[in-house]
Amino acid sequence: MTALSVSTSAAASLRADALVVGVAKGPKGIVLAAGTDAVNEAFEGKLAEVLTTLGATGAEGEAVKVPAPAGVKAALVLAVGLGEAAEEGYGLEALRRAAGVAARTLAGAKKAALALPAESAAEIEAVALGGLLGSYSFGTYKGESGKEPVGELVVLAPRKGSKDAKAAVERAVALGEEMNRARDLVNTAPNDLNPKSFAAIVQAAGKEHGLKVEVLDEKALTKGGFGGLLGVGNGSANPPRLVKVAYTHPKAKATLAFIGKGITYDSGGISLKPAGHNETMKCDMAGAAAVFAAVVTAKRLGLAVNVTGWLALAENMPSGSATRPGDVLRMYGGKTVEVLNTDAEGRLVLADAIVRAGEENPDAIVDVATLTGAMVLALGNRTFGVMSNNDELRETLHTVAGEVGEQSWPMPLPAELRKGMTESTIADLANMGERMGGGLVAGLFLKEFVAEGTDWAHLDIAGPAFHEGAPFGYTPKGGTASAVRTLVAYAERTAAAKA
C-alpha cells in the first residue's frame, strides 16, 4: 500500500523521484495552477512554454514528464491536466482525478511529491484520496506484475500542523484503504472468493477493527427460513451465507442498515448466461464489498452513528439441485416468490436481507447491488441509479454522491410496473415483471419486502462497479469500489444531522 504524508516544504526543495504540478486549459494555452511558482522559476519562467512544446494542453487525464532543471531537487517534473482553467480554484473531483493520473503514471517510483492546488482541508483530502486510489494495483495472480505502485506520496500543502489537515489525511487513508480492499475483493477470482471465504475475511476485519460480526451458515439459514438465499445458493457446491457486521458508537442517535448483494459468481443458474456475458461475473458481489468497506470506514473514522452491514452472499450455479424456473421460494418473513428467471437472483438474496435488517428498526435501509443490465442501458457505465420509497432520502443520496465525486441519477418507482410481478397465479410475487423498465421493476420487487414506515433506498451500481475499459483518473481497470464514498458520506451526514 502506498504511504501518504503531508509536508509544508517548498516544492522545489523536496527530494523525490518526481514532483507533480497541475496545469489547465486556458483560452490562450496552458495555465499553471497554484503550487507551480517555484518550479516555474526554476524553468526561468518558461514552464508553460516547455510543456506546450512537448504537446501538453492541460486537458483532464493528460500527463507530461519533463526532466527537472537545476533548482528543483526532484529528478522529474510531471505536469498533470486539471481540465478547463478555473479562476476560483479547482473542483475536488478534478483534484482527485489529477492526483490519480499522477500516481498511476509514476508507478515504480519510490517517492513522489504532489504540488497540486491543495490549501483547504477538503482539497488536501481530495488530492490524498485520488493519489491513494490512483496507485492501486492488483497483482495477486501475476508472477511478474510489472511496476510496483509508487511507494510514497507527499501532499504539499500549507496546513500540515493544523487539526483539519491531519483529519483530512486520516480520512483519506481510511477511505482509500477500505476502497482498495473492496477493489481487491471484486477482482479476486471466484474460485478463491466464495460465500464462506468472503465471510471469513469479514470476520478477520471485525477482529482487527472491533466490529461485531455474525455469520449465518446454510444450517442457520435453513432453520431461519431464508428461502431467497437458499434458493439462489442451492445449485452451488459453495453454500450461501448471511453476514452481519455492526459498528456502534456510544453517542449515536441514529442507526443505518446497509445491505449488499454478494453473488460471488453469477452464471445465471438454470437460466444460463450466454458466452460474452459471464466472464466478468465475479464482480456480482461488488455491492457486498461496498457495504463491508463502508462499515469498516465508519468505524475507522469514528462516526457518531450506528451502521450495520448485511452481506447477502451466494453463488448462482446450475446443477441438479439448482432452483428451476417455475419453482416457488418461501422468503424470509413468509412471502412466496415464483422464480421465472434464475438470473434475476440478486433481488432474491436482497429481499431476505431487507426483511431481516428491518426487524432491527433502523432509521433507514440502503441496499447496494449490481442488480440489472437494464440500469446500464439506461445510465451507462459510470452512473448508478438511486430509487427510494422516500423522496427526501433519494435526493439526499443523489446529492452526497455528487459531493464525493460519484455519478448517480434519481430513478422513479412507477406503480404501474408492479402489476407484472403480482400476477403470478401460484405465489405472492414473481421475480420478473415487464421487460421494459427492468431496473425499475427490480426496485419495485425489493420495495415489496420493506417494512411499512421504514425509509429505504436502492442503489443499482451495475454500470460503474466494474470498469472494463482503460484506466482513467483514479479509476483502474476492474473493481472500482463504487458507492463506498456515497455510503460513508451519507453516514456522516446522518451523524451530523442527529448531533
GROMACS .gro file of C-alpha atoms in nm:
model
  499
    1MET     CA    1   0.000   0.000   0.000
    2THR     CA    2   0.128   0.343  -0.092
    3ALA     CA    3   0.231   0.552   0.211
    4LEU     CA    4   0.084   0.901   0.245
    5SER     CA    5   0.208   1.213   0.422
    6VAL     CA    6   0.171   1.591   0.416
    7SER     CA    7   0.455   1.841   0.402
    8THR     CA    8   0.488   2.218   0.410
    9SER     CA    9   0.824   2.207   0.234
   10ALA     CA   10   0.872   2.423  -0.073
   11ALA     CA   11   0.800   2.226  -0.388
   12ALA     CA   12   1.142   2.282  -0.538
   13SER     CA   13   1.328   2.185  -0.220
   14LEU     CA   14   1.172   1.844  -0.153
   15ARG     CA   15   1.380   1.544  -0.255
   16ALA     CA   16   1.171   1.295  -0.451
   17ASP     CA   17   1.175   1.088  -0.767
   18ALA     CA   18   0.912   1.316  -0.914
   19LEU     CA   19   0.740   1.646  -0.842
   20VAL     CA   20   0.382   1.670  -0.967
   21VAL     CA   21   0.232   2.005  -1.068
   22GLY     CA   22  -0.107   2.096  -1.209
   23VAL     CA   23  -0.178   2.269  -1.538
   24ALA     CA   24  -0.505   2.364  -1.702
   25LYS     CA   25  -0.652   2.460  -2.038
   26GLY     CA   26  -0.682   2.833  -2.085
   27PRO     CA   27  -0.824   3.033  -2.378
   28LYS     CA   28  -0.471   3.111  -2.495
   29GLY     CA   29  -0.292   2.792  -2.396
   30ILE     CA   30  -0.165   2.625  -2.081
   31VAL     CA   31  -0.236   2.787  -1.745
   32LEU     CA   32  -0.014   2.699  -1.449
   33ALA     CA   33  -0.210   2.611  -1.136
   34ALA     CA   34  -0.125   2.723  -0.784
   35GLY     CA   35   0.174   2.537  -0.649
   36THR     CA   36   0.390   2.579  -0.959
   37ASP     CA   37   0.559   2.913  -0.879
   38ALA     CA   38   0.889   2.776  -0.752
   39VAL     CA   39   0.908   2.520  -1.029
   40ASN     CA   40   0.829   2.778  -1.294
   41GLU     CA   41   1.102   2.999  -1.151
   42ALA     CA   42   1.350   2.713  -1.184
   43PHE     CA   43   1.248   2.691  -1.551
   44GLU     CA   44   1.322   3.064  -1.576
   45GLY     CA   45   0.953   3.138  -1.618
   46LYS     CA   46   0.922   2.912  -1.922
   47LEU     CA   47   0.749   2.603  -1.775
   48ALA     CA   48   0.429   2.663  -1.973
   49GLU     CA   49   0.630   2.716  -2.290
   50VAL     CA   50   0.830   2.395  -2.238
   51LEU     CA   51   0.516   2.191  -2.170
   52THR     CA   52   0.341   2.334  -2.476
   53THR     CA   53   0.638   2.238  -2.690
   54LEU     CA   54   0.601   1.881  -2.562
   55GLY     CA   55   0.235   1.878  -2.664
   56ALA     CA   56   0.071   1.946  -2.331
   57THR     CA   57  -0.266   2.121  -2.331
   58GLY     CA   58  -0.379   2.096  -1.969
   59ALA     CA   59  -0.665   1.862  -2.059
   60GLU     CA   60  -0.802   1.633  -1.791
   61GLY     CA   61  -0.619   1.299  -1.787
   62GLU     CA   62  -0.305   1.436  -1.950
   63ALA     CA   63   0.039   1.365  -1.802
   64VAL     CA   64   0.363   1.509  -1.942
   65LYS     CA   65   0.710   1.441  -1.800
   66VAL     CA   66   0.997   1.692  -1.806
   67PRO     CA   67   1.349   1.646  -1.661
   68ALA     CA   68   1.380   1.871  -1.359
   69PRO     CA   69   1.611   2.173  -1.401
   70ALA     CA   70   1.870   2.299  -1.157
   71GLY     CA   71   1.696   2.441  -0.853
   72VAL     CA   72   1.446   2.153  -0.826
   73LYS     CA   73   1.564   1.865  -0.607
   74ALA     CA   74   1.323   1.614  -0.757
   75ALA     CA   75   1.459   1.423  -1.056
   76LEU     CA   76   1.150   1.471  -1.268
   77VAL     CA   77   0.863   1.717  -1.308
   78LEU     CA   78   0.527   1.566  -1.403
   79ALA     CA   79   0.258   1.805  -1.524
   80VAL     CA   80  -0.095   1.665  -1.497
   81GLY     CA   81  -0.402   1.820  -1.657
   82LEU     CA   82  -0.681   1.967  -1.445
   83GLY     CA   83  -0.914   2.043  -1.735
   84GLU     CA   84  -1.056   2.387  -1.800
   85ALA     CA   85  -0.880   2.670  -1.615
   86ALA     CA   86  -1.065   2.796  -1.308
   87GLU     CA   87  -1.044   3.144  -1.159
   88GLU     CA   88  -1.154   3.047  -0.808
   89GLY     CA   89  -0.994   2.710  -0.752
   90TYR     CA   90  -1.046   2.366  -0.899
   91GLY     CA   91  -1.321   2.125  -0.810
   92LEU     CA   92  -1.247   1.842  -0.569
   93GLU     CA   93  -1.314   1.578  -0.833
   94ALA     CA   94  -1.069   1.744  -1.072
   95LEU     CA   95  -0.805   1.727  -0.797
   96ARG     CA   96  -0.883   1.363  -0.720
   97ARG     CA   97  -0.855   1.264  -1.084
   98ALA     CA   98  -0.535   1.460  -1.142
   99ALA     CA   99  -0.371   1.301  -0.837
  100GLY     CA  100  -0.489   0.960  -0.956
  101VAL     CA  101  -0.336   1.012  -1.300
  102ALA     CA  102  -0.010   1.119  -1.138
  103ALA     CA  103   0.005   0.817  -0.907
  104ARG     CA  104  -0.066   0.575  -1.189
  105THR     CA  105   0.187   0.740  -1.421
  106LEU     CA  106   0.456   0.724  -1.153
  107ALA     CA  107   0.422   0.352  -1.078
  108GLY     CA  108   0.767   0.221  -0.992
  109ALA     CA  109   0.885   0.543  -0.826
  110LYS     CA  110   0.979   0.532  -0.460
  111LYS     CA  111   0.860   0.881  -0.369
  112ALA     CA  112   0.654   1.149  -0.539
  113ALA     CA  113   0.552   1.493  -0.420
  114LEU     CA  114   0.210   1.629  -0.519
  115ALA     CA  115   0.227   2.007  -0.559
  116LEU     CA  116  -0.133   2.034  -0.677
  117PRO     CA  117  -0.350   2.329  -0.568
  118ALA     CA  118  -0.443   2.195  -0.223
  119GLU     CA  119  -0.490   2.454   0.051
  120SER     CA  120  -0.816   2.373   0.229
  121ALA     CA  121  -0.871   2.051   0.423
  122ALA     CA  122  -1.117   1.934   0.158
  123GLU     CA  123  -0.861   1.991  -0.117
  124ILE     CA  124  -0.588   1.812   0.080
  125GLU     CA  125  -0.821   1.517   0.128
  126ALA     CA  126  -0.915   1.513  -0.241
  127VAL     CA  127  -0.551   1.504  -0.354
  128ALA     CA  128  -0.458   1.243  -0.095
  129LEU     CA  129  -0.753   1.018  -0.176
  130GLY     CA  130  -0.705   1.050  -0.551
  131GLY     CA  131  -0.340   0.958  -0.511
  132LEU     CA  132  -0.413   0.651  -0.299
  133LEU     CA  133  -0.683   0.529  -0.536
  134GLY     CA  134  -0.473   0.600  -0.843
  135SER     CA  135  -0.182   0.400  -0.703
  136TYR     CA  136  -0.398   0.087  -0.675
  137SER     CA  137  -0.271  -0.229  -0.840
  138PHE     CA  138  -0.397  -0.587  -0.825
  139GLY     CA  139  -0.122  -0.837  -0.891
  140THR     CA  140  -0.229  -1.138  -0.685
  141TYR     CA  141  -0.219  -1.384  -0.973
  142LYS     CA  142   0.073  -1.247  -1.175
  143GLY     CA  143   0.424  -1.385  -1.134
  144GLU     CA  144   0.561  -1.063  -1.277
  145SER     CA  145   0.305  -0.795  -1.205
  146GLY     CA  146   0.504  -0.513  -1.361
  147LYS     CA  147   0.595  -0.196  -1.180
  148GLU     CA  148   0.511  -0.168  -0.812
  149PRO     CA  149   0.278   0.115  -0.706
  150VAL     CA  150   0.450   0.440  -0.612
  151GLY     CA  151   0.600   0.386  -0.267
  152GLU     CA  152   0.517   0.718  -0.101
  153LEU     CA  153   0.306   1.019  -0.188
  154VAL     CA  154   0.373   1.351  -0.017
  155VAL     CA  155   0.095   1.608  -0.043
  156LEU     CA  156   0.245   1.957  -0.039
  157ALA     CA  157   0.019   2.196   0.147
  158PRO     CA  158   0.037   2.499   0.375
  159ARG     CA  159  -0.166   2.334   0.655
  160LYS     CA  160   0.048   2.046   0.782
  161GLY     CA  161   0.022   2.135   1.150
  162SER     CA  162  -0.348   2.208   1.153
  163LYS     CA  163  -0.605   1.977   1.303
  164ASP     CA  164  -0.813   1.998   0.985
  165ALA     CA  165  -0.525   1.888   0.762
  166LYS     CA  166  -0.444   1.594   0.985
  167ALA     CA  167  -0.807   1.485   0.990
  168ALA     CA  168  -0.825   1.520   0.612
  169VAL     CA  169  -0.528   1.289   0.563
  170GLU     CA  170  -0.659   1.036   0.815
  171ARG     CA  171  -0.994   1.030   0.642
  172ALA     CA  172  -0.830   0.986   0.301
  173VAL     CA  173  -0.618   0.699   0.429
  174ALA     CA  174  -0.911   0.521   0.595
  175LEU     CA  175  -1.140   0.565   0.297
  176GLY     CA  176  -0.872   0.490   0.038
  177GLU     CA  177  -0.751   0.173   0.209
  178GLU     CA  178  -1.104   0.036   0.250
  179MET     CA  179  -1.199   0.123  -0.107
  180ASN     CA  180  -0.888  -0.057  -0.229
  181ARG     CA  181  -0.980  -0.356  -0.012
  182ALA     CA  182  -1.321  -0.359  -0.180
  183ARG     CA  183  -1.149  -0.347  -0.520
  184ASP     CA  184  -0.934  -0.644  -0.420
  185LEU     CA  185  -1.245  -0.843  -0.329
  186VAL     CA  186  -1.415  -0.763  -0.660
  187ASN     CA  187  -1.102  -0.854  -0.856
  188THR     CA  188  -1.040  -1.182  -0.673
  189ALA     CA  189  -1.108  -1.490  -0.884
  190PRO     CA  190  -1.434  -1.668  -0.795
  191ASN     CA  191  -1.252  -1.997  -0.730
  192ASP     CA  192  -1.085  -1.815  -0.439
  193LEU     CA  193  -1.372  -1.594  -0.322
  194ASN     CA  194  -1.692  -1.776  -0.232
  195PRO     CA  195  -1.952  -1.708   0.038
  196LYS     CA  196  -1.758  -1.892   0.307
  197SER     CA  197  -1.421  -1.729   0.233
  198PHE     CA  198  -1.582  -1.385   0.199
  199ALA     CA  199  -1.742  -1.431   0.541
  200ALA     CA  200  -1.404  -1.530   0.686
  201ILE     CA  201  -1.248  -1.208   0.551
  202VAL     CA  202  -1.521  -1.006   0.721
  203GLN     CA  203  -1.468  -1.194   1.047
  204ALA     CA  204  -1.095  -1.118   1.037
  205ALA     CA  205  -1.161  -0.749   0.974
  206GLY     CA  206  -1.413  -0.750   1.257
  207LYS     CA  207  -1.147  -0.869   1.500
  208GLU     CA  208  -0.898  -0.614   1.367
  209HIS     CA  209  -1.132  -0.315   1.398
  210GLY     CA  210  -1.354  -0.414   1.689
  211LEU     CA  211  -1.671  -0.481   1.489
  212LYS     CA  212  -1.937  -0.733   1.584
  213VAL     CA  213  -1.972  -1.000   1.315
  214GLU     CA  214  -2.236  -1.271   1.294
  215VAL     CA  215  -2.242  -1.533   1.020
  216LEU     CA  216  -2.544  -1.746   0.934
  217ASP     CA  217  -2.433  -2.061   0.750
  218GLU     CA  218  -2.657  -2.288   0.545
  219LYS     CA  219  -2.788  -2.467   0.854
  220ALA     CA  220  -2.882  -2.143   1.027
  221LEU     CA  221  -3.034  -2.008   0.706
  222THR     CA  222  -3.246  -2.322   0.670
  223LYS     CA  223  -3.360  -2.302   1.031
  224GLY     CA  224  -3.442  -1.934   0.992
  225GLY     CA  225  -3.634  -1.976   0.668
  226PHE     CA  226  -3.415  -1.766   0.439
  227GLY     CA  227  -3.565  -1.903   0.119
  228GLY     CA  228  -3.417  -1.642  -0.113
  229LEU     CA  229  -3.055  -1.703  -0.015
  230LEU     CA  230  -3.103  -2.078  -0.005
  231GLY     CA  231  -3.288  -2.084  -0.336
  232VAL     CA  232  -3.010  -1.897  -0.515
  233GLY     CA  233  -2.733  -2.097  -0.349
  234ASN     CA  234  -2.890  -2.441  -0.397
  235GLY     CA  235  -2.706  -2.514  -0.720
  236SER     CA  236  -2.359  -2.445  -0.589
  237ALA     CA  237  -2.110  -2.660  -0.400
  238ASN     CA  238  -2.037  -2.343  -0.202
  239PRO     CA  239  -2.339  -2.280   0.022
  240PRO     CA  240  -2.470  -1.928   0.097
  241ARG     CA  241  -2.405  -1.705   0.396
  242LEU     CA  242  -2.574  -1.405   0.552
  243VAL     CA  243  -2.314  -1.190   0.726
  244LYS     CA  244  -2.399  -0.915   0.972
  245VAL     CA  245  -2.117  -0.671   1.051
  246ALA     CA  246  -2.207  -0.400   1.300
  247TYR     CA  247  -2.041  -0.078   1.414
  248THR     CA  248  -2.189   0.104   1.712
  249HIS     CA  249  -2.097   0.440   1.859
  250PRO     CA  250  -2.177   0.527   2.223
  251LYS     CA  251  -2.314   0.869   2.127
  252ALA     CA  252  -2.508   0.758   1.820
  253LYS     CA  253  -2.865   0.881   1.788
  254ALA     CA  254  -2.940   0.703   1.461
  255THR     CA  255  -2.890   0.359   1.311
  256LEU     CA  256  -2.841   0.284   0.944
  257ALA     CA  257  -2.866  -0.054   0.774
  258PHE     CA  258  -2.661  -0.107   0.459
  259ILE     CA  259  -2.733  -0.421   0.257
  260GLY     CA  260  -2.505  -0.557  -0.014
  261LYS     CA  261  -2.570  -0.808  -0.288
  262GLY     CA  262  -2.290  -1.062  -0.269
  263ILE     CA  263  -2.318  -1.308  -0.557
  264THR     CA  264  -1.958  -1.427  -0.564
  265TYR     CA  265  -2.015  -1.571  -0.911
  266ASP     CA  266  -2.326  -1.544  -1.123
  267SER     CA  267  -2.359  -1.798  -1.403
  268GLY     CA  268  -2.729  -1.716  -1.428
  269GLY     CA  269  -2.819  -2.056  -1.286
  270ILE     CA  270  -3.050  -2.270  -1.497
  271SER     CA  271  -3.132  -1.951  -1.692
  272LEU     CA  272  -2.768  -1.964  -1.800
  273LYS     CA  273  -2.595  -1.650  -1.923
  274PRO     CA  274  -2.460  -1.676  -2.279
  275ALA     CA  275  -2.091  -1.657  -2.365
  276GLY     CA  276  -1.976  -1.298  -2.353
  277HIS     CA  277  -2.193  -1.218  -2.053
  278ASN     CA  278  -2.047  -1.437  -1.779
  279GLU     CA  279  -1.671  -1.374  -1.795
  280THR     CA  280  -1.679  -1.082  -1.551
  281MET     CA  281  -1.950  -1.213  -1.322
  282LYS     CA  282  -1.709  -1.242  -1.031
  283CYS     CA  283  -1.798  -0.873  -0.984
  284ASP     CA  284  -2.157  -0.952  -0.887
  285MET     CA  285  -2.058  -0.922  -0.521
  286ALA     CA  286  -1.949  -0.557  -0.558
  287GLY     CA  287  -2.246  -0.436  -0.353
  288ALA     CA  288  -2.145  -0.653  -0.058
  289ALA     CA  289  -1.784  -0.536  -0.092
  290ALA     CA  290  -1.901  -0.173  -0.088
  291VAL     CA  291  -2.113  -0.223   0.223
  292PHE     CA  292  -1.831  -0.405   0.401
  293ALA     CA  293  -1.589  -0.122   0.316
  294ALA     CA  294  -1.836   0.144   0.428
  295VAL     CA  295  -1.892  -0.015   0.770
  296VAL     CA  296  -1.519  -0.053   0.835
  297THR     CA  297  -1.458   0.306   0.721
  298ALA     CA  298  -1.731   0.434   0.954
  299LYS     CA  299  -1.554   0.258   1.240
  300ARG     CA  300  -1.211   0.391   1.143
  301LEU     CA  301  -1.349   0.745   1.122
  302GLY     CA  302  -1.537   0.712   1.450
  303LEU     CA  303  -1.864   0.841   1.303
  304ALA     CA  304  -2.132   0.911   1.565
  305VAL     CA  305  -2.388   0.685   1.401
  306ASN     CA  306  -2.460   0.312   1.426
  307VAL     CA  307  -2.402   0.132   1.096
  308THR     CA  308  -2.495  -0.230   1.037
  309GLY     CA  309  -2.391  -0.405   0.719
  310TRP     CA  310  -2.576  -0.708   0.586
  311LEU     CA  311  -2.391  -0.909   0.322
  312ALA     CA  312  -2.616  -1.149   0.131
  313LEU     CA  313  -2.363  -1.397  -0.006
  314ALA     CA  314  -2.434  -1.678  -0.251
  315GLU     CA  315  -2.302  -1.838  -0.568
  316ASN     CA  316  -2.553  -1.880  -0.852
  317MET     CA  317  -2.471  -2.202  -1.037
  318PRO     CA  318  -2.661  -2.459  -1.248
  319SER     CA  319  -2.678  -2.818  -1.126
  320GLY     CA  320  -2.923  -3.092  -1.045
  321SER     CA  321  -3.000  -2.923  -0.716
  322ALA     CA  322  -3.036  -2.571  -0.856
  323THR     CA  323  -3.360  -2.374  -0.838
  324ARG     CA  324  -3.558  -2.411  -1.163
  325PRO     CA  325  -3.768  -2.156  -1.349
  326GLY     CA  326  -4.115  -2.224  -1.215
  327ASP     CA  327  -4.006  -2.309  -0.862
  328VAL     CA  328  -4.164  -2.120  -0.572
  329LEU     CA  329  -3.950  -1.994  -0.285
  330ARG     CA  330  -4.078  -1.904   0.058
  331MET     CA  331  -3.877  -1.598   0.154
  332TYR     CA  332  -3.764  -1.488   0.498
  333GLY     CA  333  -4.071  -1.329   0.652
  334GLY     CA  334  -4.317  -1.561   0.473
  335LYS     CA  335  -4.384  -1.415   0.128
  336THR     CA  336  -4.370  -1.657  -0.163
  337VAL     CA  337  -4.197  -1.584  -0.493
  338GLU     CA  338  -4.237  -1.768  -0.822
  339VAL     CA  339  -3.897  -1.782  -0.990
  340LEU     CA  340  -3.946  -1.713  -1.362
  341ASN     CA  341  -3.580  -1.644  -1.432
  342THR     CA  342  -3.296  -1.777  -1.214
  343ASP     CA  343  -3.071  -1.499  -1.349
  344ALA     CA  344  -3.281  -1.247  -1.157
  345GLU     CA  345  -3.125  -1.382  -0.840
  346GLY     CA  346  -2.986  -1.070  -0.677
  347ARG     CA  347  -3.329  -0.944  -0.579
  348LEU     CA  348  -3.398  -1.276  -0.407
  349VAL     CA  349  -3.099  -1.264  -0.173
  350LEU     CA  350  -3.150  -0.894  -0.108
  351ALA     CA  351  -3.516  -0.949  -0.019
  352ASP     CA  352  -3.422  -1.187   0.263
  353ALA     CA  353  -3.165  -0.941   0.394
  354ILE     CA  354  -3.404  -0.643   0.373
  355VAL     CA  355  -3.664  -0.820   0.584
  356ARG     CA  356  -3.404  -0.931   0.838
  357ALA     CA  357  -3.249  -0.584   0.860
  358GLY     CA  358  -3.592  -0.429   0.902
  359GLU     CA  359  -3.655  -0.635   1.214
  360GLU     CA  360  -3.396  -0.420   1.394
  361ASN     CA  361  -3.590  -0.100   1.316
  362PRO     CA  362  -3.312   0.110   1.160
  363ASP     CA  363  -3.373   0.474   1.075
  364ALA     CA  364  -3.307   0.391   0.710
  365ILE     CA  365  -3.211   0.097   0.490
  366VAL     CA  366  -2.989   0.140   0.184
  367ASP     CA  367  -2.916  -0.157  -0.037
  368VAL     CA  368  -2.637  -0.165  -0.295
  369ALA     CA  369  -2.630  -0.409  -0.584
  370THR     CA  370  -2.504  -0.482  -0.932
  371LEU     CA  371  -2.864  -0.566  -0.997
  372THR     CA  372  -2.971  -0.511  -1.358
  373GLY     CA  373  -2.831  -0.475  -1.707
  374ALA     CA  374  -3.132  -0.251  -1.769
  375MET     CA  375  -2.979   0.014  -1.544
  376VAL     CA  376  -2.660   0.007  -1.750
  377LEU     CA  377  -2.864   0.055  -2.066
  378ALA     CA  378  -3.042   0.348  -1.905
  379LEU     CA  379  -2.749   0.528  -1.740
  380GLY     CA  380  -2.430   0.395  -1.897
  381ASN     CA  381  -2.117   0.255  -1.738
  382ARG     CA  382  -2.030   0.534  -1.496
  383THR     CA  383  -2.360   0.628  -1.330
  384PHE     CA  384  -2.563   0.434  -1.073
  385GLY     CA  385  -2.937   0.462  -1.026
  386VAL     CA  386  -3.099   0.571  -0.699
  387MET     CA  387  -3.451   0.456  -0.610
  388SER     CA  388  -3.638   0.505  -0.285
  389ASN     CA  389  -3.975   0.497  -0.113
  390ASN     CA  390  -3.884   0.840   0.031
  391ASP     CA  391  -3.820   1.135  -0.200
  392GLU     CA  392  -3.603   1.315   0.055
  393LEU     CA  393  -3.381   1.010   0.106
  394ARG     CA  394  -3.342   0.960  -0.268
  395GLU     CA  395  -3.240   1.323  -0.314
  396THR     CA  396  -3.001   1.311  -0.018
  397LEU     CA  397  -2.819   1.009  -0.159
  398HIS     CA  398  -2.803   1.167  -0.504
  399THR     CA  399  -2.665   1.488  -0.353
  400VAL     CA  400  -2.397   1.327  -0.134
  401ALA     CA  401  -2.289   1.106  -0.423
  402GLY     CA  402  -2.221   1.416  -0.631
  403GLU     CA  403  -2.040   1.584  -0.345
  404VAL     CA  404  -1.792   1.297  -0.314
  405GLY     CA  405  -1.739   1.251  -0.687
  406GLU     CA  406  -1.971   0.962  -0.769
  407GLN     CA  407  -2.212   0.991  -1.060
  408SER     CA  408  -2.571   0.893  -0.981
  409TRP     CA  409  -2.920   0.965  -1.106
  410PRO     CA  410  -3.258   0.956  -0.929
  411MET     CA  411  -3.492   0.695  -1.076
  412PRO     CA  412  -3.869   0.650  -1.023
  413LEU     CA  413  -4.064   0.353  -0.897
  414PRO     CA  414  -4.373   0.366  -1.124
  415ALA     CA  415  -4.669   0.193  -0.962
  416GLU     CA  416  -4.794   0.056  -1.295
  417LEU     CA  417  -4.482  -0.161  -1.332
  418ARG     CA  418  -4.572  -0.352  -1.015
  419LYS     CA  419  -4.860  -0.528  -1.185
  420GLY     CA  420  -4.646  -0.769  -1.384
  421MET     CA  421  -4.489  -0.911  -1.068
  422THR     CA  422  -4.814  -0.955  -0.879
  423GLU     CA  423  -4.993  -1.154  -1.150
  424SER     CA  424  -4.842  -1.488  -1.052
  425THR     CA  425  -5.122  -1.740  -1.020
  426ILE     CA  426  -4.937  -1.953  -0.764
  427ALA     CA  427  -4.732  -1.715  -0.548
  428ASP     CA  428  -4.745  -1.373  -0.386
  429LEU     CA  429  -4.496  -1.236  -0.637
  430ALA     CA  430  -4.295  -1.333  -0.943
  431ASN     CA  431  -3.929  -1.237  -0.959
  432MET     CA  432  -3.981  -1.088  -1.305
  433GLY     CA  433  -4.221  -0.830  -1.444
  434GLU     CA  434  -4.241  -0.619  -1.755
  435ARG     CA  435  -3.930  -0.631  -1.974
  436MET     CA  436  -3.919  -0.259  -2.038
  437GLY     CA  437  -3.803  -0.067  -1.733
  438GLY     CA  438  -3.635  -0.376  -1.590
  439GLY     CA  439  -3.420  -0.179  -1.349
  440LEU     CA  440  -3.729  -0.012  -1.205
  441VAL     CA  441  -3.913  -0.343  -1.183
  442ALA     CA  442  -3.626  -0.482  -0.977
  443GLY     CA  443  -3.651  -0.183  -0.744
  444LEU     CA  444  -4.024  -0.235  -0.706
  445PHE     CA  445  -3.966  -0.601  -0.622
  446LEU     CA  446  -3.731  -0.503  -0.338
  447LYS     CA  447  -3.977  -0.244  -0.213
  448GLU     CA  448  -4.228  -0.526  -0.151
  449PHE     CA  449  -4.004  -0.651   0.131
  450VAL     CA  450  -3.953  -0.320   0.310
  451ALA     CA  451  -4.147  -0.291   0.635
  452GLU     CA  452  -4.422  -0.030   0.650
  453GLY     CA  453  -4.289   0.302   0.774
  454THR     CA  454  -3.923   0.221   0.703
  455ASP     CA  455  -3.725   0.456   0.482
  456TRP     CA  456  -3.543   0.257   0.215
  457ALA     CA  457  -3.327   0.327  -0.088
  458HIS     CA  458  -3.177   0.110  -0.358
  459LEU     CA  459  -2.853   0.185  -0.544
  460ASP     CA  460  -2.813  -0.012  -0.867
  461ILE     CA  461  -2.438   0.005  -0.936
  462ALA     CA  462  -2.435  -0.242  -1.225
  463GLY     CA  463  -2.269   0.014  -1.454
  464PRO     CA  464  -1.984   0.167  -1.250
  465ALA     CA  465  -1.895  -0.129  -1.023
  466PHE     CA  466  -1.658  -0.294  -1.271
  467HIS     CA  467  -1.461  -0.094  -1.527
  468GLU     CA  468  -1.363  -0.288  -1.838
  469GLY     CA  469  -1.202  -0.003  -2.031
  470ALA     CA  470  -0.870   0.173  -1.996
  471PRO     CA  471  -0.794   0.335  -1.657
  472PHE     CA  472  -0.890   0.699  -1.615
  473GLY     CA  473  -0.836   0.944  -1.332
  474TYR     CA  474  -0.812   0.734  -1.017
  475THR     CA  475  -1.029   0.457  -1.163
  476PRO     CA  476  -0.845   0.135  -1.254
  477LYS     CA  477  -0.949  -0.144  -1.482
  478GLY     CA  478  -1.158  -0.393  -1.285
  479GLY     CA  479  -1.325  -0.331  -0.950
  480THR     CA  480  -1.388   0.035  -0.867
  481ALA     CA  481  -1.540   0.033  -0.515
  482SER     CA  482  -1.846   0.213  -0.647
  483ALA     CA  483  -2.087   0.350  -0.382
  484VAL     CA  484  -1.843   0.326  -0.088
  485ARG     CA  485  -1.792   0.702  -0.074
  486THR     CA  486  -2.166   0.765  -0.107
  487LEU     CA  487  -2.249   0.534   0.183
  488VAL     CA  488  -1.980   0.685   0.405
  489ALA     CA  489  -2.087   1.040   0.319
  490TYR     CA  490  -2.449   0.952   0.393
  491ALA     CA  491  -2.347   0.807   0.730
  492GLU     CA  492  -2.151   1.125   0.804
  493ARG     CA  493  -2.444   1.344   0.711
  494THR     CA  494  -2.678   1.137   0.927
  495ALA     CA  495  -2.442   1.165   1.224
  496ALA     CA  496  -2.417   1.543   1.179
  497ALA     CA  497  -2.793   1.584   1.149
  498LYS     CA  498  -2.853   1.394   1.473
  499ALA     CA  499  -2.576   1.567   1.669
   0.00000   0.00000   0.00000
